[in-house]
mmCIF file of C-alpha atoms and ligand atoms in Angstrom:
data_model
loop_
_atom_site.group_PDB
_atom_site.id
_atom_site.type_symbol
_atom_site.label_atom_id
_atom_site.label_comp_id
_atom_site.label_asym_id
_atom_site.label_seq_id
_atom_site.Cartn_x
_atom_site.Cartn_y
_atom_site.Cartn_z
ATOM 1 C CA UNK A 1 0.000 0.000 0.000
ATOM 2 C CA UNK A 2 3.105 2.208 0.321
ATOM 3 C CA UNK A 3 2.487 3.583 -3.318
ATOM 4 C CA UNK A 4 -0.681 4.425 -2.717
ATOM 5 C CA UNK A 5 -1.093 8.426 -2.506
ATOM 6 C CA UNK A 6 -2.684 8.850 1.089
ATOM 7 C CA UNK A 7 -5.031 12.201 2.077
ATOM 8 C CA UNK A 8 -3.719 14.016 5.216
ATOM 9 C CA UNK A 9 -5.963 16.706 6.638
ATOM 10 C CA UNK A 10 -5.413 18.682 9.639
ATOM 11 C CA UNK A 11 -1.623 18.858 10.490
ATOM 12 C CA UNK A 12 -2.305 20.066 14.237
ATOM 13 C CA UNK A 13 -0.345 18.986 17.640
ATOM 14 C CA UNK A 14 -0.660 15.031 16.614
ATOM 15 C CA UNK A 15 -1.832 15.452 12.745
ATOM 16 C CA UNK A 16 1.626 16.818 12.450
ATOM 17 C CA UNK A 17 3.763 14.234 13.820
ATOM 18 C CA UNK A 18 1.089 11.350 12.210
ATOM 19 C CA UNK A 19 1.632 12.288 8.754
ATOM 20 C CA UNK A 20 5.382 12.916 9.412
ATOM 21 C CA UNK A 21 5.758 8.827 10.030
ATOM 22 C CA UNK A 22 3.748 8.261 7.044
ATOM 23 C CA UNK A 23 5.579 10.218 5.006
ATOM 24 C CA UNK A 24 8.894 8.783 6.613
ATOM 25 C CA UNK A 25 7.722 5.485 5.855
ATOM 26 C CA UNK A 26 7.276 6.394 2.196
ATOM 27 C CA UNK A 27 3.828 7.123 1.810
ATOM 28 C CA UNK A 28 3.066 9.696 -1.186
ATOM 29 C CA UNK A 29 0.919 12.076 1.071
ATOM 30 C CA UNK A 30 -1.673 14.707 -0.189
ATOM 31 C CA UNK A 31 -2.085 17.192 2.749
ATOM 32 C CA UNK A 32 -4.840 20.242 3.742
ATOM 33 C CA UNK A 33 -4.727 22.496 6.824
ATOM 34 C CA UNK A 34 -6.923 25.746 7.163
ATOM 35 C CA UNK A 35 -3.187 27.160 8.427
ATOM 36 C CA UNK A 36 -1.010 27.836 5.930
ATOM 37 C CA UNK A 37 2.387 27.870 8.157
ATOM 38 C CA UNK A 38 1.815 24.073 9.078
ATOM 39 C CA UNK A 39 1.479 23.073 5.537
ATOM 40 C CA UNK A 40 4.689 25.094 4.201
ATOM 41 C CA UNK A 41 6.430 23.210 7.265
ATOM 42 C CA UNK A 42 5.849 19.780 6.304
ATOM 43 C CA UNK A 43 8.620 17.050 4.994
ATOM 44 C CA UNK A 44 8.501 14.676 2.954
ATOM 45 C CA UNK A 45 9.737 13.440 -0.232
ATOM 46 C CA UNK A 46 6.594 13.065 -2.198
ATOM 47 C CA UNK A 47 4.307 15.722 -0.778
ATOM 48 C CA UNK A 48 1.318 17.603 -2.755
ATOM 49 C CA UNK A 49 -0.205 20.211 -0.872
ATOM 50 C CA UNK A 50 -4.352 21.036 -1.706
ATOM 51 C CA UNK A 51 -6.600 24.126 -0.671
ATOM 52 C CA UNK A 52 -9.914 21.981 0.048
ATOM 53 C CA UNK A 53 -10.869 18.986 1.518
ATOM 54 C CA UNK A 54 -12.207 17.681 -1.373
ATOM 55 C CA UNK A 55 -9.103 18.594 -3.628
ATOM 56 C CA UNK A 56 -7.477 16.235 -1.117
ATOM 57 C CA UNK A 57 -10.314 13.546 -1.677
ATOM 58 C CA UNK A 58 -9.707 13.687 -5.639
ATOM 59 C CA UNK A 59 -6.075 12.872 -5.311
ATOM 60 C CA UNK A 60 -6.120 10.182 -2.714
ATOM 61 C CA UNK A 61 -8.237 6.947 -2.159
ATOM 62 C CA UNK A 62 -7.575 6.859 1.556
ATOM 63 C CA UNK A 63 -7.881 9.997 3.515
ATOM 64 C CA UNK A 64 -7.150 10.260 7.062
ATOM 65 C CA UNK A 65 -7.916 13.426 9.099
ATOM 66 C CA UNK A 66 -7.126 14.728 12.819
ATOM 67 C CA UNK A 67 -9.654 17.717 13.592
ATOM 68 C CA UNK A 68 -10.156 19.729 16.602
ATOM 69 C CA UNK A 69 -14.358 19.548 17.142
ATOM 70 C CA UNK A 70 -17.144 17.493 16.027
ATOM 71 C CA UNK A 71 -18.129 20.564 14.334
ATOM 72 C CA UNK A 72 -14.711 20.848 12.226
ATOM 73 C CA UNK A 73 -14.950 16.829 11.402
ATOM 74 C CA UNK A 74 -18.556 17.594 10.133
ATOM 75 C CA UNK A 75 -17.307 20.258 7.459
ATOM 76 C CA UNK A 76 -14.100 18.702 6.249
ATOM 77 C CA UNK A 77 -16.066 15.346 5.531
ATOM 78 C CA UNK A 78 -19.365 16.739 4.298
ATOM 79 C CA UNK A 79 -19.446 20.806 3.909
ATOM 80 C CA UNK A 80 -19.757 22.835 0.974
ATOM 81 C CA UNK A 81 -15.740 21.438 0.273
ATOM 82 C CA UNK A 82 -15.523 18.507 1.985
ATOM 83 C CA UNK A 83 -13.994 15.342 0.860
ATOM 84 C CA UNK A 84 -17.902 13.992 0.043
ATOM 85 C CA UNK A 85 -17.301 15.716 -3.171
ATOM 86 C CA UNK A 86 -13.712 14.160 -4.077
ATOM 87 C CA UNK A 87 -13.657 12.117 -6.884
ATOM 88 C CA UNK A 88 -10.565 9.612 -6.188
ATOM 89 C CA UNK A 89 -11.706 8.791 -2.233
ATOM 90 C CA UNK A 90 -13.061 5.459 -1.395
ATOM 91 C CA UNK A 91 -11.960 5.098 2.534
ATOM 92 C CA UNK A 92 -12.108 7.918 5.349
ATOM 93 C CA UNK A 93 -10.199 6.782 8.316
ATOM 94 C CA UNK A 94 -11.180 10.027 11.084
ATOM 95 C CA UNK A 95 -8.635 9.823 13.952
ATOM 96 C CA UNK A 96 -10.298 13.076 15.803
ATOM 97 C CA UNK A 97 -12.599 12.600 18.629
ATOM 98 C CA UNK A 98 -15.707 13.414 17.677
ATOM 99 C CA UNK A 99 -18.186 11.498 19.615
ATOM 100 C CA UNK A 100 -20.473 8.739 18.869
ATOM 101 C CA UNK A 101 -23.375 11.082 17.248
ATOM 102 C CA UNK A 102 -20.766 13.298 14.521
ATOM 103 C CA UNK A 103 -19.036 10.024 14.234
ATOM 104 C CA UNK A 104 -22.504 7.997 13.176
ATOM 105 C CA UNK A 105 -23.899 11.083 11.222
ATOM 106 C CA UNK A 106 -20.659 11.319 9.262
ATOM 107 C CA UNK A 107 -20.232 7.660 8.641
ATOM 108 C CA UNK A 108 -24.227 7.253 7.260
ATOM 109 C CA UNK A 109 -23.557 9.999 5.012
ATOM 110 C CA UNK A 110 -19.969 8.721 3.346
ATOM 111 C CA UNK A 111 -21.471 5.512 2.899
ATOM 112 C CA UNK A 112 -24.621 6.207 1.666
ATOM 113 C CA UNK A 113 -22.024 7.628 -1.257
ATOM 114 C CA UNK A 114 -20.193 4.684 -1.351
ATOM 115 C CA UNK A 115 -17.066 5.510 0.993
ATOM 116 C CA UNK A 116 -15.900 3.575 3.481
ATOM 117 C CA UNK A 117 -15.446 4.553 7.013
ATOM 118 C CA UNK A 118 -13.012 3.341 9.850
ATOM 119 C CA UNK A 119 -14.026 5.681 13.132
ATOM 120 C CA UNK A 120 -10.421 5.132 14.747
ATOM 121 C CA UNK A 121 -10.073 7.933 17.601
ATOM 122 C CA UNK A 122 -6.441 7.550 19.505
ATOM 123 C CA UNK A 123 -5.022 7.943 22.402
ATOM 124 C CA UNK A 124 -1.398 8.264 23.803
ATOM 125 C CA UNK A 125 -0.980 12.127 23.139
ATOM 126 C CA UNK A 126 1.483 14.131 21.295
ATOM 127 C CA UNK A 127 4.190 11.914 22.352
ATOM 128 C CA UNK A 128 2.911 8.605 21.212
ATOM 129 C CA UNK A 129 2.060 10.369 17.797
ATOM 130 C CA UNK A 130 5.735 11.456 17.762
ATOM 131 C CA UNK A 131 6.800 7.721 18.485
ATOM 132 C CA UNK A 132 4.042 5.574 16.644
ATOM 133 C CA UNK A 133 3.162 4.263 20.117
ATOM 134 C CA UNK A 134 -0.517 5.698 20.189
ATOM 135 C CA UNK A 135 -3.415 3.228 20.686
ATOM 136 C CA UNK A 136 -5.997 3.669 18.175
ATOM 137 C CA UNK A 137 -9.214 2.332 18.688
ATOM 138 C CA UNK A 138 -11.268 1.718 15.258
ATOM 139 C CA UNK A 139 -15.235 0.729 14.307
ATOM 140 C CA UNK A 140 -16.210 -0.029 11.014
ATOM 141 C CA UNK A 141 -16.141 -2.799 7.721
ATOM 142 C CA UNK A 142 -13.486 -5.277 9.080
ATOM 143 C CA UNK A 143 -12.288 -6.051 5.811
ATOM 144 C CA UNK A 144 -11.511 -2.455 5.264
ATOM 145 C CA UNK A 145 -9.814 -2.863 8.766
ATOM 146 C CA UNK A 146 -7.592 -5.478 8.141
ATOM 147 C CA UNK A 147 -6.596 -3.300 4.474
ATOM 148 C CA UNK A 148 -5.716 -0.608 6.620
ATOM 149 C CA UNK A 149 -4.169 -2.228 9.577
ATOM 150 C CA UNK A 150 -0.219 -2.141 8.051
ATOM 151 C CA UNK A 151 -0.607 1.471 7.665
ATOM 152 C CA UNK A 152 -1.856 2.125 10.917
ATOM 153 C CA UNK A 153 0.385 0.355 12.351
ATOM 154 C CA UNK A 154 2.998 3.007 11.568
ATOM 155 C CA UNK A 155 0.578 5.237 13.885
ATOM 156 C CA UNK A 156 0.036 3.087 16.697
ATOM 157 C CA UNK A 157 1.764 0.046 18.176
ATOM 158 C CA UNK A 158 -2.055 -1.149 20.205
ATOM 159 C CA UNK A 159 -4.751 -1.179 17.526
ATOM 160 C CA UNK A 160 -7.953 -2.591 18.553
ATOM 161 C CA UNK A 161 -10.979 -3.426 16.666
ATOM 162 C CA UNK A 162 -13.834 -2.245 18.740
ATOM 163 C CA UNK A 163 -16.862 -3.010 16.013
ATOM 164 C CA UNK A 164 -18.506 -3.061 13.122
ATOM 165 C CA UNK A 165 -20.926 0.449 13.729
ATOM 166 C CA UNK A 166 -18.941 3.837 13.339
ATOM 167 C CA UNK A 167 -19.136 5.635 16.519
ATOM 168 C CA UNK A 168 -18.800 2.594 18.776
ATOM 169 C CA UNK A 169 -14.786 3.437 18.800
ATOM 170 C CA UNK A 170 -15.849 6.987 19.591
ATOM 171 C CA UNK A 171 -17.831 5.524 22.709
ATOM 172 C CA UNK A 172 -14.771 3.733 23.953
ATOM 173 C CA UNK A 173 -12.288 6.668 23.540
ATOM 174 C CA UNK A 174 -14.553 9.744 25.267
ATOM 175 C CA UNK A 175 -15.044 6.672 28.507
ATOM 176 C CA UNK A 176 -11.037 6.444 28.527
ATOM 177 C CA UNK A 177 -11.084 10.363 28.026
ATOM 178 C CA UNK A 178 -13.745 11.030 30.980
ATOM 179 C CA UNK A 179 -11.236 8.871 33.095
ATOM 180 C CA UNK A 180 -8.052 10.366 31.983
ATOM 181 C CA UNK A 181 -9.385 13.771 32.653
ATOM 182 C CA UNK A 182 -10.958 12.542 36.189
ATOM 183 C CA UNK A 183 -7.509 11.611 37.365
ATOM 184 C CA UNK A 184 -5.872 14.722 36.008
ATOM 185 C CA UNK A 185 -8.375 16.211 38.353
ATOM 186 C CA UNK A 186 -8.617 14.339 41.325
ATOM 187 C CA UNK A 187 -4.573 13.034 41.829
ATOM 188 C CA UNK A 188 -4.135 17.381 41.231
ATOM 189 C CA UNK A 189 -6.539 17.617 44.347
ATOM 190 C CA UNK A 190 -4.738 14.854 46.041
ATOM 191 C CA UNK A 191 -1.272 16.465 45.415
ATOM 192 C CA UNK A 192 -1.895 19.536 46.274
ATOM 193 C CA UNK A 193 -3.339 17.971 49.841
ATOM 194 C CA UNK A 194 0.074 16.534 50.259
ATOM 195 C CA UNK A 195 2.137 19.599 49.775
ATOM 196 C CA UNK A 196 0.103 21.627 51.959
ATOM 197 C CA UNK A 197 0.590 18.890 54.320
ATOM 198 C CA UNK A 198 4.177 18.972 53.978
ATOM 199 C CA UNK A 199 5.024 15.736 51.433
ATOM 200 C CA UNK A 200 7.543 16.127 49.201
ATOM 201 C CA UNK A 201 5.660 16.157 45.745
ATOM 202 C CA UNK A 202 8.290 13.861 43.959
ATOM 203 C CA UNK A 203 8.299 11.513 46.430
ATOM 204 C CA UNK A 204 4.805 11.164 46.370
ATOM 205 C CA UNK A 205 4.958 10.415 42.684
ATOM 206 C CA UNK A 206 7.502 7.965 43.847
ATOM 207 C CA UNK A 207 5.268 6.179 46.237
ATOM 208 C CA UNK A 208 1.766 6.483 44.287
ATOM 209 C CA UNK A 209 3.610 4.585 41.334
ATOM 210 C CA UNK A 210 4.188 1.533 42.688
ATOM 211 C CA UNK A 211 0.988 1.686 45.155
ATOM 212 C CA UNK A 212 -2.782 1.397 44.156
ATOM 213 C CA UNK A 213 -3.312 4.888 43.714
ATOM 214 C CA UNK A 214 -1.115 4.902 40.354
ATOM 215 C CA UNK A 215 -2.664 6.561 37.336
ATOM 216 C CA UNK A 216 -1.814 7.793 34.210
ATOM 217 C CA UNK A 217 -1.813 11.096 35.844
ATOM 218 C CA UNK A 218 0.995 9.974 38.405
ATOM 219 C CA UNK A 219 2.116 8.046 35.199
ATOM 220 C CA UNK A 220 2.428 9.854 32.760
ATOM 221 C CA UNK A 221 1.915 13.746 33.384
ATOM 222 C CA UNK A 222 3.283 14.909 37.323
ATOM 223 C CA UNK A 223 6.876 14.618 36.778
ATOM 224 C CA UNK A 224 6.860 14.731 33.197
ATOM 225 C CA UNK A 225 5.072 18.430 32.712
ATOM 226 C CA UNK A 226 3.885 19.710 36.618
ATOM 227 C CA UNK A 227 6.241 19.332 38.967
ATOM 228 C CA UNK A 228 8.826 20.973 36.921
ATOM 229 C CA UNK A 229 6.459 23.556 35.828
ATOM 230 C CA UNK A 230 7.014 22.761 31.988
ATOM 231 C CA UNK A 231 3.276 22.425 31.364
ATOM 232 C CA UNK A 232 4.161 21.673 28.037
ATOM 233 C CA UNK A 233 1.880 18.237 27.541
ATOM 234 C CA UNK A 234 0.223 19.121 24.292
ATOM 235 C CA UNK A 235 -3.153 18.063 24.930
ATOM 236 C CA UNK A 236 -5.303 21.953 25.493
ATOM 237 C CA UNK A 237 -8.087 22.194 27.755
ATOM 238 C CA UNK A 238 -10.586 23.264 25.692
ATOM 239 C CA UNK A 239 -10.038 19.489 23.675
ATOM 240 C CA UNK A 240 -9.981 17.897 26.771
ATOM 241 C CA UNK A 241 -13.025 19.731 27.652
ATOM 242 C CA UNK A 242 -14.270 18.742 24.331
ATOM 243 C CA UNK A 243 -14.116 14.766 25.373
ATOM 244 C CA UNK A 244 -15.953 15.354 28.965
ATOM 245 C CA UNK A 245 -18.566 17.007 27.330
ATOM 246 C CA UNK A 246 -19.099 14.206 24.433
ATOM 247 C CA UNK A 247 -19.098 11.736 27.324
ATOM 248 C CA UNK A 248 -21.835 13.446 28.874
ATOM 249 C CA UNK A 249 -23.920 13.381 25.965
ATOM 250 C CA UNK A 250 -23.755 9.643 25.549
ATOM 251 C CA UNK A 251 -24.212 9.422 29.142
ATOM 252 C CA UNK A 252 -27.557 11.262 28.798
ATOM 253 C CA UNK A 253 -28.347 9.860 25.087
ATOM 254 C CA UNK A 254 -28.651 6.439 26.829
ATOM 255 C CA UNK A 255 -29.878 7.765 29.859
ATOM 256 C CA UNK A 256 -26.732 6.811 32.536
ATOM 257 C CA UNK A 257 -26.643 8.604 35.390
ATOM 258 C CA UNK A 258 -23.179 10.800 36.351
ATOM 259 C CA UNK A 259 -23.273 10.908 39.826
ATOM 260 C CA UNK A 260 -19.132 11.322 39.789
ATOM 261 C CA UNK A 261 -19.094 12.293 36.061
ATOM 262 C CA UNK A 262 -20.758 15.355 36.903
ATOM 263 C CA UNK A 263 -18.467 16.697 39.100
ATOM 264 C CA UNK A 264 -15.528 16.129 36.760
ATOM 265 C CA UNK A 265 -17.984 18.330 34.541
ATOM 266 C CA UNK A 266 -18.368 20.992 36.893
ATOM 267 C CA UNK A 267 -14.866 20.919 37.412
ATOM 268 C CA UNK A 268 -13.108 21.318 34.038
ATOM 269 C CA UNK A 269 -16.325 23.757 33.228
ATOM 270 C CA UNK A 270 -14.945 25.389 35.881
ATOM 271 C CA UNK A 271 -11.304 26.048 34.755
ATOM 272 C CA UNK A 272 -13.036 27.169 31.385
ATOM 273 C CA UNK A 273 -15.020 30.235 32.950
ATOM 274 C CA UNK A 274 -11.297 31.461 34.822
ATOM 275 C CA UNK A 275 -9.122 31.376 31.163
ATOM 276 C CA UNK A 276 -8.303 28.099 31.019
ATOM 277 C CA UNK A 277 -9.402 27.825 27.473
ATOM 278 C CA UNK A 278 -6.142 27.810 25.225
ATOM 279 C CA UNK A 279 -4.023 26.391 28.461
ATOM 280 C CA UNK A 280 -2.453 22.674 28.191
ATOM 281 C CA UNK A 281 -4.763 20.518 30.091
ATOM 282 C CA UNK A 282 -1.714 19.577 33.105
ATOM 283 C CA UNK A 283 -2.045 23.532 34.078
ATOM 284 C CA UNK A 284 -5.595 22.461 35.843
ATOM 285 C CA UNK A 285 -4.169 22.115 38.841
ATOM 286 C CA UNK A 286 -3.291 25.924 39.005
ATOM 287 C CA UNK A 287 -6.929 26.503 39.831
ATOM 288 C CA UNK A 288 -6.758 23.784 43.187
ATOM 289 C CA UNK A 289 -3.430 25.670 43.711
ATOM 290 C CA UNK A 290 -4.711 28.726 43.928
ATOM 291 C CA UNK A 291 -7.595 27.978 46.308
ATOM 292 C CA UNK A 292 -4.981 25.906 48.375
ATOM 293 C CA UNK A 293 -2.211 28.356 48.143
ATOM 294 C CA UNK A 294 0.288 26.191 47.589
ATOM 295 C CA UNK A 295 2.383 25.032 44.898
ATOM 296 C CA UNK A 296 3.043 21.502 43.428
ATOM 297 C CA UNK A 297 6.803 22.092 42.285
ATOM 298 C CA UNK A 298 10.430 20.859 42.966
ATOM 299 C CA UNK A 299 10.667 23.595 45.277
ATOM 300 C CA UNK A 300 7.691 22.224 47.345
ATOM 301 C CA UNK A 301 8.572 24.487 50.749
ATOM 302 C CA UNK A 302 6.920 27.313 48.826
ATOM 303 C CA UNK A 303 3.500 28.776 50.004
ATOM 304 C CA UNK A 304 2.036 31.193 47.272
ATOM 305 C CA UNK A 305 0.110 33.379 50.082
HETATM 306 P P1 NAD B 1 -4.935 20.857 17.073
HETATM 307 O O1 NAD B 1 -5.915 21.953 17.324
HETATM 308 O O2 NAD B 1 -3.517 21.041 17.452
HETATM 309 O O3 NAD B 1 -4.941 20.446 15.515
HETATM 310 C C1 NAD B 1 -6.070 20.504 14.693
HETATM 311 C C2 NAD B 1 -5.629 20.949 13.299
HETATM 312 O O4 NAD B 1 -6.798 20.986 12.449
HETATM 313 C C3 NAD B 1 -5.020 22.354 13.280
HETATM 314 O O5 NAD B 1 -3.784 22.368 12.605
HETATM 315 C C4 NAD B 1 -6.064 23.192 12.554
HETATM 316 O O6 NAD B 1 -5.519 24.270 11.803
HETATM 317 C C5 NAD B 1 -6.694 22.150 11.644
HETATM 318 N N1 NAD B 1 -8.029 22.533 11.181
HETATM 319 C C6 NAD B 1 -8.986 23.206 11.864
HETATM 320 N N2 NAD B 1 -10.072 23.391 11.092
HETATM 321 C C7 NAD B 1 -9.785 22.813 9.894
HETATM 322 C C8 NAD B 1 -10.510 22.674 8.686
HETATM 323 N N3 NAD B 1 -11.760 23.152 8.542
HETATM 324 N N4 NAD B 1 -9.915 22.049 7.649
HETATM 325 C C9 NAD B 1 -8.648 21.568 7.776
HETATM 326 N N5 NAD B 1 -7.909 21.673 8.897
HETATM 327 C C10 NAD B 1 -8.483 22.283 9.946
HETATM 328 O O7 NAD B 1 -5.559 19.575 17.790
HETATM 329 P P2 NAD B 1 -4.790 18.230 18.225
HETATM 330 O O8 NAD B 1 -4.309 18.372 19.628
HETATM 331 O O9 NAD B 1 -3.851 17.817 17.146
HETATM 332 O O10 NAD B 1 -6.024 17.201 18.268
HETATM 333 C C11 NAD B 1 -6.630 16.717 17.074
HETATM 334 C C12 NAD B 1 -7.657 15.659 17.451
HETATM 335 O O11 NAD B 1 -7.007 14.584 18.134
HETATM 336 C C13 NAD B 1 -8.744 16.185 18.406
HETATM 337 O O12 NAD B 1 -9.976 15.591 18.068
HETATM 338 C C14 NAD B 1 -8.264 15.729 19.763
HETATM 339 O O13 NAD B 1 -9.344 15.575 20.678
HETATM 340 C C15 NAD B 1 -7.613 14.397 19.411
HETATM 341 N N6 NAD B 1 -6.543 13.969 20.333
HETATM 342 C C16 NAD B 1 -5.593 14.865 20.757
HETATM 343 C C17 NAD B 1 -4.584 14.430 21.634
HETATM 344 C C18 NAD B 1 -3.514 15.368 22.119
HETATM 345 O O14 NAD B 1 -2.796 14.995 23.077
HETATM 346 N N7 NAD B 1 -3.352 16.567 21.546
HETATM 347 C C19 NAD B 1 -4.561 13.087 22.055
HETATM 348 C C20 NAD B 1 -5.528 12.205 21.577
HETATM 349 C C21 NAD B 1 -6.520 12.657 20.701
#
């Protein structure tokens, strides 16, 4: 399949780095991004650069795409220039998260017109796009699954086949979201406790890891981007805001109650109304920080009032 020309749109904080290893691997790549700068950055050998969606969709027969919002997937797949119209396309593979409705609403349409669709949202952040490492969950025609798999594979090193209905992988990646997020949250609560109560904040990393109250938080995201201030994950607030919300409308679609969902809501809603917008998603616990008044850093002594 290497020969094949493959569609590329939305060269963001992980679209980047995905197209990059299918480029590197020696895919012929036809790319779109509504920001020019991204586009003129690219590398590759064999790179064609389009101004629509659908000019992407009539060079390429599989087009992959990593979009910020439901909203955004909508348009690129079936707006005014979206790669509905493209002549060449016969497979979609949308690695956004989107949700299960956009996801469902998107794949009816496409096929309806004849084009396949593999609903594969990921997860592993910008560092397992960098490395291929992501996990990408996917829902859709298995034999169109099993075609794509060898690409993919240059994407992410755990690829699971969650089903045969577009949106079902959407379901499973705004759960793992809702309980990514919910340990962001609660282990900053939890941290913060322990520095007010005089714990060393690396040491409690240390301990958590190897205890039951490991997470990917204490994983993944303390020492790597808090502690040390970096704040430098890659995954914004307002996305990870995006997922919370999503998994609150399938809660309610199917009528499951949120009696701790809600508060991880409330909570992340909250960090929204103070700025929080644009922010990487590991600067949440500023906010507990603030209403603590002290610090989660290497220098762990310091009070902030
Ligand atoms: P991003 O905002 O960095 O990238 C999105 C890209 O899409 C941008 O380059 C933007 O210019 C482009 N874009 C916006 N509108 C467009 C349009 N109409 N046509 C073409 N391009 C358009 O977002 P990201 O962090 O790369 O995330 C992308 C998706 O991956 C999101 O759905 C997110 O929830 C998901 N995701 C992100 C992470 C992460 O750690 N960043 C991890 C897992 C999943």
């Amino acid at each position: 399949m290497s020969g094949t020309r493959i569609g590329f749109i939305g060269l963001g904080a992980m679209g980047f780095h995905m197209a990059t290893r299918l480029a590197e691997a020696g895919y012929p790549l036809a790319i779109f991004d509504v920001r020019k700068d991204v586009l003129e950055s690219f590398q590759g050998d064999d790179v064609s650069i389009h101004p629509s969606s659908k000019e992407v969709a009539d060079h390429a027969e599989i087009v992959l795409a990593s979009l910020p919002s439901p909203g955004v997937s909508k348009e690129v797949a079936l707006g005014q220039d979206g790669l509905i119209h493209g002549s060449r396309i016969k497979i979609y593979i949308d690695l956004s998260t989107t949700g299960e409705s956009a996801a469902s609403e998107i794949g009816e349409a496409l096929l309806s017109k004849g084009i396949q669709v593999l609903d594969s949202p990921v997860s592993g952040g910008v560092p397992g796009a960098q490395k291929g490492t992501l996990s990408i969950m996917i829902a859709g025609d298995k034999a169109v699954y099993d075609q794509c798999h060898p690409m993919l594979s240059r994407l992410g090193s755990k690829i699971f086949y969650i089903g045969g209905k577009v949106g079902q992988a959407q379901a499973m990646k705004v759960i793992n979201n809702l309980l990514s997020s919910a340990a962001l949250a609660l282990t900053s609560e939890a941290m913060v406790l322990g520095v007010k109560a005089g714990l060393d904040p690396s040491v409690m990393i240390d301990v958590l890891n190897v205890s039951t109250g490991r997470n990917s938080a204490t994983q993944d995201k303390f020492k790597q981007f808090i502690i040390n201030r970096k704040f430098d994950y890659g995954f914004k607030t307002s996305l990870a805001y995006k997922d919370i919300k999503l998994y609150q409308d399938l809660a309610e679609k199917l009528q499951v109650p949120l009696f701790m969902g809600s508060n991880i809501v409330n909570f992340w809603r909250y960090v929204l109304t103070q700025g929080g917008n644009d922010e990487d998603s590991t600067c949440v616990i500023k906010y507990i920080e603030q209403w603590a008044g002290v610090e989660v850093a290497e220098n762990h002594k310091k009070e902030t009032n």
